[in-house]
Amino acid sequence: MHNGLLTLQLRSAAHLQLFNYQQALADADAALQIEPTFAKALYRRALALEGLQQCSDALKTILAAQNHLPRHVQVQAAVGRMRKAALAAEQQAASAASSQPVQAKPIETEAPEDVHLRKRIKLQKGWLYQSSPDGVDENLLILLHGYGDTPEPYARLARQMALPQTACLALPGPLGPVLETPTGRAWFDEEDEAEMSGSATVGSTLRHLQQILSSLQNREGWLASHIHLFGFSQGGSAAMHVALHCRGDSMLGSCVAVSAALLPQQLAELKQQWHQSPVCCATPLLITHGDQDLELPRRRVEATVAAAKQLGSVVRFHSIPGKAHAMIGSPNEMRHLMGFWAQALKHRPVQAGPAKASRSTLVEVQGSASTMSSLQAGGSSE
């Protein structure tokens, strides 16, 4: 591939992640000047036009991309979404141009039909799913608990955070119940955490989460870039492991890890993957770690940050003063998360936005194995 072409298409992808649609469009157009049939550039041009609400041009471009990528899942999902957006735009234009009332198919004012994925998600045992409080399921936040915990506290946390246009799915670990608790679950055996080479449970959990992500994209229609992960402690390790496997066109929207680091064997395996197939883009990460955390040494977190950057991830790391090994424990830490999600979450413009969800000023979630302190999640906006 032409070096300039590779640079342009990767930069266009990066601009899309940052919602810089005009710059993404410019780079995609420049790539198409070099290679007019370059499918990835056509796809990204369509996404940029969609972000700029140029519905007709977006549909034409995504159909051109479909000719070259007829079986690409994300392209197929985009075709359906852009067809509906273009039809809605045509109906609006016709209604505005006519002095008589137009008896047309009603236009969704909260969100197009393809966004309401809550009705199509097939839940498995132990999954806790809730749609966005504002009725627009544009993003999906998947929450992974810590060792010995359950999904319930994380589902409550998600309800209290009430992230805009974001549905939430709290998952149980595949292992359990663990010995210490009657209902607690785990993502891998504690004995495996110190292993340097691959272990059965670390590998099986990675495959388990990859299968869930694949199903959500291929069967439920979620775009990879609209899926976000959140994990605490062991759940954070599992979340980062699968997130850093999602690179290039398959990278996720984001991953947040609280009091977590990659295990030694996860680091070794990811570095081996990078040497076999270096890719310049990986899922962006936010990692928070308490400076009084005696369970998780800072050197392990720093090794995780370095490895993630090598894999092409944009990493934000925040050390939280006075915090031990625990879940989100202060308004300051929550602000780091909210600032990160403000940039990472996708936003779908709506004509007549649904009623705004009330903002909770206090988050208090009790976990069976992890302590979730009272948090100031709201307050006045600046």
mmCIF file of C-alpha atoms in Angstrom:
data_model
loop_
_atom_site.group_PDB
_atom_site.id
_atom_site.type_symbol
_atom_site.label_atom_id
_atom_site.label_comp_id
_atom_site.label_asym_id
_atom_site.label_seq_id
_atom_site.Cartn_x
_atom_site.Cartn_y
_atom_site.Cartn_z
ATOM 1 C CA MET A 1 0.000 0.000 0.000
ATOM 2 C CA HIS A 2 1.161 3.528 -0.810
ATOM 3 C CA ASN A 3 2.644 5.061 2.376
ATOM 4 C CA GLY A 4 0.702 8.272 1.929
ATOM 5 C CA LEU A 5 -2.517 6.305 1.475
ATOM 6 C CA LEU A 6 -1.939 4.392 4.711
ATOM 7 C CA THR A 7 -1.236 7.600 6.620
ATOM 8 C CA LEU A 8 -4.349 9.326 5.282
ATOM 9 C CA GLN A 9 -6.731 6.468 6.036
ATOM 10 C CA LEU A 10 -5.379 6.005 9.571
ATOM 11 C CA ARG A 11 -5.537 9.733 10.239
ATOM 12 C CA SER A 12 -9.093 9.841 8.930
ATOM 13 C CA ALA A 13 -9.999 7.050 11.375
ATOM 14 C CA ALA A 14 -8.387 8.986 14.230
ATOM 15 C CA HIS A 15 -10.341 12.146 13.347
ATOM 16 C CA LEU A 16 -13.585 10.149 13.374
ATOM 17 C CA GLN A 17 -12.816 8.944 16.896
ATOM 18 C CA LEU A 18 -12.399 12.589 17.963
ATOM 19 C CA PHE A 19 -15.608 13.696 16.136
ATOM 20 C CA ASN A 20 -13.503 15.878 13.806
ATOM 21 C CA TYR A 21 -15.744 15.051 10.864
ATOM 22 C CA GLN A 22 -14.524 17.788 8.529
ATOM 23 C CA GLN A 23 -10.886 16.724 8.947
ATOM 24 C CA ALA A 24 -11.846 13.068 8.603
ATOM 25 C CA LEU A 25 -13.634 13.874 5.350
ATOM 26 C CA ALA A 26 -10.646 15.817 4.023
ATOM 27 C CA ASP A 27 -8.245 12.926 4.698
ATOM 28 C CA ALA A 28 -10.631 10.364 3.217
ATOM 29 C CA ASP A 29 -11.028 12.500 0.090
ATOM 30 C CA ALA A 30 -7.251 12.854 -0.181
ATOM 31 C CA ALA A 31 -6.879 9.073 0.081
ATOM 32 C CA LEU A 32 -9.477 8.615 -2.661
ATOM 33 C CA GLN A 33 -7.523 11.001 -4.893
ATOM 34 C CA ILE A 34 -4.676 8.483 -4.690
ATOM 35 C CA GLU A 35 -6.854 5.366 -4.978
ATOM 36 C CA PRO A 36 -10.483 6.102 -6.031
ATOM 37 C CA THR A 37 -11.697 2.563 -5.211
ATOM 38 C CA PHE A 38 -10.068 2.300 -1.772
ATOM 39 C CA ALA A 39 -12.900 0.743 0.243
ATOM 40 C CA LYS A 40 -11.737 1.825 3.710
ATOM 41 C CA ALA A 41 -11.470 5.433 2.583
ATOM 42 C CA LEU A 42 -14.972 5.239 1.087
ATOM 43 C CA TYR A 43 -16.292 3.816 4.354
ATOM 44 C CA ARG A 44 -14.675 6.544 6.430
ATOM 45 C CA ARG A 45 -15.816 9.225 4.006
ATOM 46 C CA ALA A 46 -19.365 7.976 4.494
ATOM 47 C CA LEU A 47 -19.021 8.090 8.293
ATOM 48 C CA ALA A 48 -17.645 11.627 8.115
ATOM 49 C CA LEU A 49 -20.539 12.759 5.904
ATOM 50 C CA GLU A 50 -22.962 11.086 8.299
ATOM 51 C CA GLY A 51 -21.426 13.030 11.175
ATOM 52 C CA LEU A 52 -21.840 16.229 9.140
ATOM 53 C CA GLN A 53 -25.504 15.257 8.561
ATOM 54 C CA GLN A 54 -25.047 15.164 4.781
ATOM 55 C CA CYS A 55 -27.380 12.198 4.532
ATOM 56 C CA SER A 56 -27.730 11.823 0.764
ATOM 57 C CA ASP A 57 -23.985 12.009 0.061
ATOM 58 C CA ALA A 58 -23.285 9.662 2.961
ATOM 59 C CA LEU A 59 -25.663 7.058 1.514
ATOM 60 C CA LYS A 60 -24.118 7.298 -1.958
ATOM 61 C CA THR A 61 -20.638 6.866 -0.512
ATOM 62 C CA ILE A 62 -21.489 3.914 1.735
ATOM 63 C CA LEU A 63 -23.166 2.148 -1.200
ATOM 64 C CA ALA A 64 -19.925 2.588 -3.162
ATOM 65 C CA ALA A 65 -18.024 1.068 -0.242
ATOM 66 C CA GLN A 66 -20.523 -1.797 -0.119
ATOM 67 C CA ASN A 67 -19.659 -2.703 -3.711
ATOM 68 C CA HIS A 68 -16.102 -3.439 -2.584
ATOM 69 C CA LEU A 69 -16.957 -4.873 0.852
ATOM 70 C CA PRO A 70 -20.252 -6.725 0.330
ATOM 71 C CA ARG A 71 -19.869 -8.867 3.473
ATOM 72 C CA HIS A 72 -18.344 -6.330 5.834
ATOM 73 C CA VAL A 73 -20.567 -6.244 8.951
ATOM 74 C CA GLN A 74 -19.971 -2.607 9.833
ATOM 75 C CA VAL A 75 -20.532 -1.490 6.237
ATOM 76 C CA GLN A 76 -23.824 -3.404 6.100
ATOM 77 C CA ALA A 77 -24.974 -1.821 9.366
ATOM 78 C CA ALA A 78 -24.019 1.627 8.065
ATOM 79 C CA VAL A 79 -25.969 1.071 4.832
ATOM 80 C CA GLY A 80 -29.168 0.374 6.746
ATOM 81 C CA ARG A 81 -28.640 3.287 9.087
ATOM 82 C CA MET A 82 -27.850 5.763 6.307
ATOM 83 C CA ARG A 83 -30.776 4.646 4.163
ATOM 84 C CA LYS A 84 -33.150 5.522 6.986
ATOM 85 C CA ALA A 85 -31.413 8.832 7.669
ATOM 86 C CA ALA A 86 -31.571 9.789 3.971
ATOM 87 C CA LEU A 87 -35.264 8.844 3.793
ATOM 88 C CA ALA A 88 -36.018 10.882 6.885
ATOM 89 C CA ALA A 89 -34.184 13.881 5.421
ATOM 90 C CA GLU A 90 -36.166 13.590 2.175
ATOM 91 C CA GLN A 91 -39.446 13.450 4.076
ATOM 92 C CA GLN A 92 -38.508 16.527 6.085
ATOM 93 C CA ALA A 93 -37.562 18.437 2.934
ATOM 94 C CA ALA A 94 -40.799 17.478 1.209
ATOM 95 C CA SER A 95 -42.852 18.462 4.240
ATOM 96 C CA ALA A 96 -41.136 21.832 4.523
ATOM 97 C CA ALA A 97 -41.578 22.580 0.807
ATOM 98 C CA SER A 98 -45.280 21.810 0.756
ATOM 99 C CA SER A 99 -47.978 24.152 2.053
ATOM 100 C CA GLN A 100 -50.291 21.198 2.596
ATOM 101 C CA PRO A 101 -49.799 18.638 5.351
ATOM 102 C CA VAL A 102 -47.820 15.688 4.080
ATOM 103 C CA GLN A 103 -49.122 12.260 5.076
ATOM 104 C CA ALA A 104 -45.766 10.593 5.232
ATOM 105 C CA LYS A 105 -44.382 7.836 7.369
ATOM 106 C CA PRO A 106 -43.728 9.336 10.812
ATOM 107 C CA ILE A 107 -40.125 10.274 11.450
ATOM 108 C CA GLU A 108 -38.596 9.042 14.678
ATOM 109 C CA THR A 109 -37.868 12.056 16.861
ATOM 110 C CA GLU A 110 -36.002 10.216 19.602
ATOM 111 C CA ALA A 111 -33.850 7.925 17.510
ATOM 112 C CA PRO A 112 -34.058 5.974 14.250
ATOM 113 C CA GLU A 113 -35.321 2.421 14.579
ATOM 114 C CA ASP A 114 -31.885 0.913 14.057
ATOM 115 C CA VAL A 115 -30.641 2.648 17.209
ATOM 116 C CA HIS A 116 -33.217 1.010 19.492
ATOM 117 C CA LEU A 117 -31.234 -2.171 19.898
ATOM 118 C CA ARG A 118 -32.594 -2.991 23.336
ATOM 119 C CA LYS A 119 -35.478 -4.924 21.808
ATOM 120 C CA ARG A 120 -33.120 -7.140 19.827
ATOM 121 C CA ILE A 121 -30.494 -8.009 22.435
ATOM 122 C CA LYS A 122 -30.771 -11.623 23.439
ATOM 123 C CA LEU A 123 -29.799 -11.699 27.085
ATOM 124 C CA GLN A 124 -27.934 -14.626 28.570
ATOM 125 C CA LYS A 125 -28.139 -15.855 32.151
ATOM 126 C CA GLY A 126 -26.821 -13.284 34.601
ATOM 127 C CA TRP A 127 -26.689 -10.405 32.104
ATOM 128 C CA LEU A 128 -28.174 -7.128 33.351
ATOM 129 C CA TYR A 129 -29.153 -4.773 30.531
ATOM 130 C CA GLN A 130 -30.724 -1.329 30.633
ATOM 131 C CA SER A 131 -31.422 1.064 27.804
ATOM 132 C CA SER A 132 -30.330 4.675 27.799
ATOM 133 C CA PRO A 133 -32.408 6.903 30.109
ATOM 134 C CA ASP A 134 -32.891 9.380 27.246
ATOM 135 C CA GLY A 135 -34.214 6.708 24.885
ATOM 136 C CA VAL A 136 -31.334 6.875 22.384
ATOM 137 C CA ASP A 137 -29.205 3.725 22.528
ATOM 138 C CA GLU A 138 -26.307 5.078 20.503
ATOM 139 C CA ASN A 139 -23.526 3.642 22.726
ATOM 140 C CA LEU A 140 -23.221 0.434 24.705
ATOM 141 C CA LEU A 141 -21.198 0.431 27.941
ATOM 142 C CA ILE A 142 -20.212 -3.073 29.099
ATOM 143 C CA LEU A 143 -19.282 -3.307 32.788
ATOM 144 C CA LEU A 144 -17.040 -6.047 34.229
ATOM 145 C CA HIS A 145 -16.948 -6.534 38.004
ATOM 146 C CA GLY A 146 -14.009 -7.355 40.268
ATOM 147 C CA TYR A 147 -13.049 -10.733 41.724
ATOM 148 C CA GLY A 148 -15.776 -12.274 43.873
ATOM 149 C CA ASP A 149 -18.393 -9.684 42.949
ATOM 150 C CA THR A 150 -21.580 -9.758 40.869
ATOM 151 C CA PRO A 151 -23.021 -7.565 38.090
ATOM 152 C CA GLU A 152 -25.737 -6.001 40.260
ATOM 153 C CA PRO A 153 -23.653 -3.192 41.865
ATOM 154 C CA TYR A 154 -22.308 -2.223 38.453
ATOM 155 C CA ALA A 155 -25.786 -2.093 36.933
ATOM 156 C CA ARG A 156 -26.817 0.249 39.760
ATOM 157 C CA LEU A 157 -23.739 2.385 39.170
ATOM 158 C CA ALA A 158 -24.624 2.622 35.478
ATOM 159 C CA ARG A 159 -28.165 3.758 36.325
ATOM 160 C CA GLN A 160 -26.836 6.461 38.619
ATOM 161 C CA MET A 161 -24.281 7.735 36.120
ATOM 162 C CA ALA A 162 -26.990 7.979 33.427
ATOM 163 C CA LEU A 163 -24.525 8.513 30.585
ATOM 164 C CA PRO A 164 -26.229 10.212 27.611
ATOM 165 C CA GLN A 165 -27.324 8.051 24.700
ATOM 166 C CA THR A 166 -25.721 5.029 26.368
ATOM 167 C CA ALA A 167 -27.241 1.636 27.092
ATOM 168 C CA CYS A 168 -25.439 -0.469 29.699
ATOM 169 C CA LEU A 169 -24.758 -4.180 30.004
ATOM 170 C CA ALA A 170 -23.294 -5.583 33.245
ATOM 171 C CA LEU A 171 -21.823 -9.055 32.766
ATOM 172 C CA PRO A 172 -20.994 -11.816 35.256
ATOM 173 C CA GLY A 173 -17.560 -13.407 35.200
ATOM 174 C CA PRO A 174 -17.512 -16.867 33.574
ATOM 175 C CA LEU A 175 -16.040 -18.540 36.680
ATOM 176 C CA GLY A 176 -17.775 -19.163 39.978
ATOM 177 C CA PRO A 177 -19.080 -19.139 42.488
ATOM 178 C CA VAL A 178 -15.725 -18.412 44.065
ATOM 179 C CA LEU A 179 -14.887 -19.938 47.431
ATOM 180 C CA GLU A 180 -15.088 -16.713 49.427
ATOM 181 C CA THR A 181 -18.671 -15.825 48.445
ATOM 182 C CA PRO A 182 -21.811 -17.848 47.640
ATOM 183 C CA THR A 183 -22.680 -15.904 44.486
ATOM 184 C CA GLY A 184 -19.445 -14.078 43.555
ATOM 185 C CA ARG A 185 -17.918 -14.590 40.135
ATOM 186 C CA ALA A 186 -14.442 -14.214 38.656
ATOM 187 C CA TRP A 187 -12.837 -13.645 35.272
ATOM 188 C CA PHE A 188 -9.889 -15.965 35.894
ATOM 189 C CA ASP A 189 -8.405 -18.001 38.738
ATOM 190 C CA GLU A 190 -6.359 -16.052 41.242
ATOM 191 C CA GLU A 191 -3.530 -18.551 40.819
ATOM 192 C CA ASP A 192 -3.329 -17.640 37.148
ATOM 193 C CA GLU A 193 -2.700 -13.958 37.847
ATOM 194 C CA ALA A 194 1.001 -14.526 38.619
ATOM 195 C CA GLU A 195 1.644 -16.916 35.729
ATOM 196 C CA MET A 196 4.006 -15.657 33.052
ATOM 197 C CA SER A 197 2.784 -17.993 30.324
ATOM 198 C CA GLY A 198 -0.713 -18.607 29.048
ATOM 199 C CA SER A 199 -3.241 -20.199 31.368
ATOM 200 C CA ALA A 200 -6.538 -21.875 30.690
ATOM 201 C CA THR A 201 -8.752 -19.335 32.423
ATOM 202 C CA VAL A 202 -7.058 -16.183 31.088
ATOM 203 C CA GLY A 203 -7.260 -17.517 27.540
ATOM 204 C CA SER A 204 -10.822 -18.793 27.906
ATOM 205 C CA THR A 205 -12.004 -15.458 29.336
ATOM 206 C CA LEU A 206 -10.472 -13.591 26.408
ATOM 207 C CA ARG A 207 -12.296 -15.873 23.972
ATOM 208 C CA HIS A 208 -15.491 -15.565 26.014
ATOM 209 C CA LEU A 209 -15.452 -11.770 25.796
ATOM 210 C CA GLN A 210 -14.459 -11.827 22.116
ATOM 211 C CA GLN A 211 -17.462 -14.028 21.378
ATOM 212 C CA ILE A 212 -19.762 -11.624 23.221
ATOM 213 C CA LEU A 213 -18.380 -8.648 21.286
ATOM 214 C CA SER A 214 -18.696 -10.537 18.005
ATOM 215 C CA SER A 215 -22.314 -11.436 18.745
ATOM 216 C CA LEU A 216 -23.194 -7.884 19.720
ATOM 217 C CA GLN A 217 -21.775 -6.616 16.429
ATOM 218 C CA ASN A 218 -22.794 -9.353 13.998
ATOM 219 C CA ARG A 219 -26.195 -10.307 15.423
ATOM 220 C CA GLU A 220 -27.340 -7.239 17.316
ATOM 221 C CA GLY A 221 -25.973 -4.559 14.989
ATOM 222 C CA TRP A 222 -23.769 -2.597 17.411
ATOM 223 C CA LEU A 223 -20.808 -0.866 15.774
ATOM 224 C CA ALA A 224 -17.444 -1.633 17.353
ATOM 225 C CA SER A 225 -16.679 2.076 17.710
ATOM 226 C CA HIS A 226 -19.883 2.509 19.748
ATOM 227 C CA ILE A 227 -19.028 -0.213 22.274
ATOM 228 C CA HIS A 228 -17.218 0.853 25.445
ATOM 229 C CA LEU A 229 -15.781 -1.268 28.251
ATOM 230 C CA PHE A 230 -15.493 -0.564 31.963
ATOM 231 C CA GLY A 231 -13.811 -2.836 34.486
ATOM 232 C CA PHE A 232 -12.648 -2.824 38.084
ATOM 233 C CA SER A 233 -9.581 -4.749 39.309
ATOM 234 C CA GLN A 234 -9.711 -8.230 37.746
ATOM 235 C CA GLY A 235 -12.554 -7.076 35.521
ATOM 236 C CA GLY A 236 -10.381 -4.165 34.403
ATOM 237 C CA SER A 237 -7.588 -6.566 33.441
ATOM 238 C CA ALA A 238 -10.026 -8.641 31.388
ATOM 239 C CA ALA A 239 -11.516 -5.510 29.791
ATOM 240 C CA MET A 240 -8.140 -4.084 28.758
ATOM 241 C CA HIS A 241 -6.969 -7.459 27.434
ATOM 242 C CA VAL A 242 -9.869 -7.833 25.021
ATOM 243 C CA ALA A 243 -9.923 -4.091 24.212
ATOM 244 C CA LEU A 244 -6.279 -4.098 23.101
ATOM 245 C CA HIS A 245 -7.044 -7.035 20.808
ATOM 246 C CA CYS A 246 -9.547 -4.740 19.081
ATOM 247 C CA ARG A 247 -7.278 -2.757 16.784
ATOM 248 C CA GLY A 248 -7.457 -1.020 13.441
ATOM 249 C CA ASP A 249 -10.964 -1.070 11.976
ATOM 250 C CA SER A 250 -12.227 -3.314 14.789
ATOM 251 C CA MET A 251 -11.141 -1.086 17.683
ATOM 252 C CA LEU A 252 -13.763 -0.265 20.286
ATOM 253 C CA GLY A 253 -14.917 3.172 21.350
ATOM 254 C CA SER A 254 -13.008 3.135 24.632
ATOM 255 C CA CYS A 255 -12.026 1.171 27.742
ATOM 256 C CA VAL A 256 -11.894 2.388 31.351
ATOM 257 C CA ALA A 257 -9.967 0.362 33.957
ATOM 258 C CA VAL A 258 -10.151 1.266 37.661
ATOM 259 C CA SER A 259 -7.450 -0.141 39.978
ATOM 260 C CA ALA A 260 -6.352 -2.561 37.279
ATOM 261 C CA ALA A 261 -3.354 -3.596 35.200
ATOM 262 C CA LEU A 262 -2.630 -6.263 32.626
ATOM 263 C CA LEU A 263 -1.341 -9.576 33.958
ATOM 264 C CA PRO A 264 2.216 -10.599 33.007
ATOM 265 C CA GLN A 265 0.949 -13.266 30.607
ATOM 266 C CA GLN A 266 -1.490 -10.807 29.030
ATOM 267 C CA LEU A 267 1.366 -8.368 28.447
ATOM 268 C CA ALA A 268 3.527 -11.088 26.890
ATOM 269 C CA GLU A 269 0.730 -12.296 24.641
ATOM 270 C CA LEU A 270 -0.181 -8.793 23.447
ATOM 271 C CA LYS A 271 3.447 -7.967 22.666
ATOM 272 C CA GLN A 272 3.711 -11.169 20.647
ATOM 273 C CA GLN A 273 0.542 -10.212 18.757
ATOM 274 C CA TRP A 274 1.999 -6.788 18.002
ATOM 275 C CA HIS A 275 5.214 -8.272 16.567
ATOM 276 C CA GLN A 276 3.172 -10.572 14.354
ATOM 277 C CA SER A 277 0.783 -7.887 13.153
ATOM 278 C CA PRO A 278 1.693 -4.282 14.024
ATOM 279 C CA VAL A 279 -1.292 -1.928 13.693
ATOM 280 C CA CYS A 280 -1.135 1.783 14.369
ATOM 281 C CA CYS A 281 -4.499 2.161 16.132
ATOM 282 C CA ALA A 282 -5.911 0.400 19.193
ATOM 283 C CA THR A 283 -8.819 1.017 21.560
ATOM 284 C CA PRO A 284 -8.199 4.164 23.679
ATOM 285 C CA LEU A 285 -7.772 3.558 27.418
ATOM 286 C CA LEU A 286 -8.311 5.415 30.681
ATOM 287 C CA ILE A 287 -6.621 3.904 33.745
ATOM 288 C CA THR A 288 -7.009 5.181 37.312
ATOM 289 C CA HIS A 289 -4.867 3.892 40.182
ATOM 290 C CA GLY A 290 -4.631 4.882 43.836
ATOM 291 C CA ASP A 291 -1.224 5.952 45.094
ATOM 292 C CA GLN A 292 -1.935 3.991 48.323
ATOM 293 C CA ASP A 293 -2.858 0.786 46.466
ATOM 294 C CA LEU A 294 -0.774 -1.923 48.142
ATOM 295 C CA GLU A 295 -2.451 -4.748 46.204
ATOM 296 C CA LEU A 296 -1.528 -3.466 42.756
ATOM 297 C CA PRO A 297 2.025 -2.028 42.469
ATOM 298 C CA ARG A 298 2.358 1.094 40.357
ATOM 299 C CA ARG A 299 5.111 -0.552 38.275
ATOM 300 C CA ARG A 300 2.517 -2.999 36.896
ATOM 301 C CA VAL A 301 0.241 -0.130 35.905
ATOM 302 C CA GLU A 302 3.139 1.687 34.247
ATOM 303 C CA ALA A 303 4.041 -1.496 32.326
ATOM 304 C CA THR A 304 0.425 -1.685 31.147
ATOM 305 C CA VAL A 305 0.453 1.939 29.997
ATOM 306 C CA ALA A 306 3.719 1.426 28.093
ATOM 307 C CA ALA A 307 2.474 -1.745 26.374
ATOM 308 C CA ALA A 308 -0.840 -0.160 25.405
ATOM 309 C CA LYS A 309 0.934 2.811 23.853
ATOM 310 C CA GLN A 310 3.189 0.471 21.908
ATOM 311 C CA LEU A 311 0.091 -1.230 20.554
ATOM 312 C CA GLY A 312 -1.146 2.128 19.272
ATOM 313 C CA SER A 313 -3.613 3.016 22.023
ATOM 314 C CA VAL A 314 -4.104 6.575 23.225
ATOM 315 C CA VAL A 315 -3.796 6.140 27.002
ATOM 316 C CA ARG A 316 -4.808 8.444 29.820
ATOM 317 C CA PHE A 317 -3.450 7.535 33.248
ATOM 318 C CA HIS A 318 -4.460 9.235 36.486
ATOM 319 C CA SER A 319 -2.946 8.533 39.895
ATOM 320 C CA ILE A 320 -5.526 9.186 42.622
ATOM 321 C CA PRO A 321 -3.995 10.636 45.845
ATOM 322 C CA GLY A 322 -4.798 8.754 49.037
ATOM 323 C CA LYS A 323 -6.737 5.963 47.351
ATOM 324 C CA ALA A 324 -6.182 2.267 48.122
ATOM 325 C CA HIS A 325 -7.294 -0.720 46.009
ATOM 326 C CA ALA A 326 -10.967 0.153 45.581
ATOM 327 C CA MET A 327 -13.661 1.189 43.138
ATOM 328 C CA ILE A 328 -14.283 4.821 42.230
ATOM 329 C CA GLY A 329 -13.807 6.637 45.502
ATOM 330 C CA SER A 330 -13.969 10.416 45.000
ATOM 331 C CA PRO A 331 -15.559 13.172 42.903
ATOM 332 C CA ASN A 332 -12.099 13.854 41.442
ATOM 333 C CA GLU A 333 -11.784 10.308 40.093
ATOM 334 C CA MET A 334 -15.330 10.395 38.733
ATOM 335 C CA ARG A 335 -14.548 13.649 36.922
ATOM 336 C CA HIS A 336 -11.670 11.913 35.127
ATOM 337 C CA LEU A 337 -14.076 9.225 33.924
ATOM 338 C CA MET A 338 -16.766 11.665 32.864
ATOM 339 C CA GLY A 339 -14.272 13.829 30.982
ATOM 340 C CA PHE A 340 -12.961 10.776 29.151
ATOM 341 C CA TRP A 341 -16.437 9.559 28.216
ATOM 342 C CA ALA A 342 -17.440 13.058 27.110
ATOM 343 C CA GLN A 343 -14.919 12.688 24.302
ATOM 344 C CA ALA A 344 -15.266 8.951 23.664
ATOM 345 C CA LEU A 345 -19.041 8.471 23.547
ATOM 346 C CA LYS A 346 -20.791 8.948 20.224
ATOM 347 C CA HIS A 347 -23.616 11.434 19.932
ATOM 348 C CA ARG A 348 -26.544 11.191 17.531
ATOM 349 C CA PRO A 349 -28.234 14.527 16.766
ATOM 350 C CA VAL A 350 -31.992 14.332 17.318
ATOM 351 C CA GLN A 351 -34.695 16.627 15.978
ATOM 352 C CA ALA A 352 -36.785 16.877 19.102
ATOM 353 C CA GLY A 353 -34.657 15.469 21.855
ATOM 354 C CA PRO A 354 -36.279 13.292 24.450
ATOM 355 C CA ALA A 355 -36.642 14.567 27.962
ATOM 356 C CA LYS A 356 -33.312 14.928 29.652
ATOM 357 C CA ALA A 357 -32.578 12.393 32.324
ATOM 358 C CA SER A 358 -32.342 13.843 35.775
ATOM 359 C CA ARG A 359 -28.774 14.104 36.999
ATOM 360 C CA SER A 360 -28.088 12.304 40.217
ATOM 361 C CA THR A 361 -25.920 14.141 42.683
ATOM 362 C CA LEU A 362 -25.040 11.066 44.686
ATOM 363 C CA VAL A 363 -23.891 7.617 43.658
ATOM 364 C CA GLU A 364 -23.859 5.047 46.405
ATOM 365 C CA VAL A 365 -23.316 1.458 45.346
ATOM 366 C CA GLN A 366 -22.486 -1.415 47.665
ATOM 367 C CA GLY A 367 -20.511 -4.330 46.171
ATOM 368 C CA SER A 368 -20.119 -7.729 47.736
ATOM 369 C CA ALA A 369 -16.376 -7.804 47.226
ATOM 370 C CA SER A 370 -15.541 -4.267 46.188
ATOM 371 C CA THR A 371 -16.389 -1.120 48.083
ATOM 372 C CA MET A 372 -18.042 1.604 46.079
ATOM 373 C CA SER A 373 -18.062 4.810 48.008
ATOM 374 C CA SER A 374 -20.500 7.682 47.814
ATOM 375 C CA LEU A 375 -19.663 9.784 44.796
ATOM 376 C CA GLN A 376 -20.564 13.261 43.725
ATOM 377 C CA ALA A 377 -21.582 12.604 40.103
ATOM 378 C CA GLY A 378 -23.546 15.707 39.300
ATOM 379 C CA GLY A 379 -23.301 19.349 40.266
ATOM 380 C CA SER A 380 -23.371 22.495 38.212
ATOM 381 C CA SER A 381 -21.906 22.456 34.734
ATOM 382 C CA GLU A 382 -19.302 24.930 33.772
#
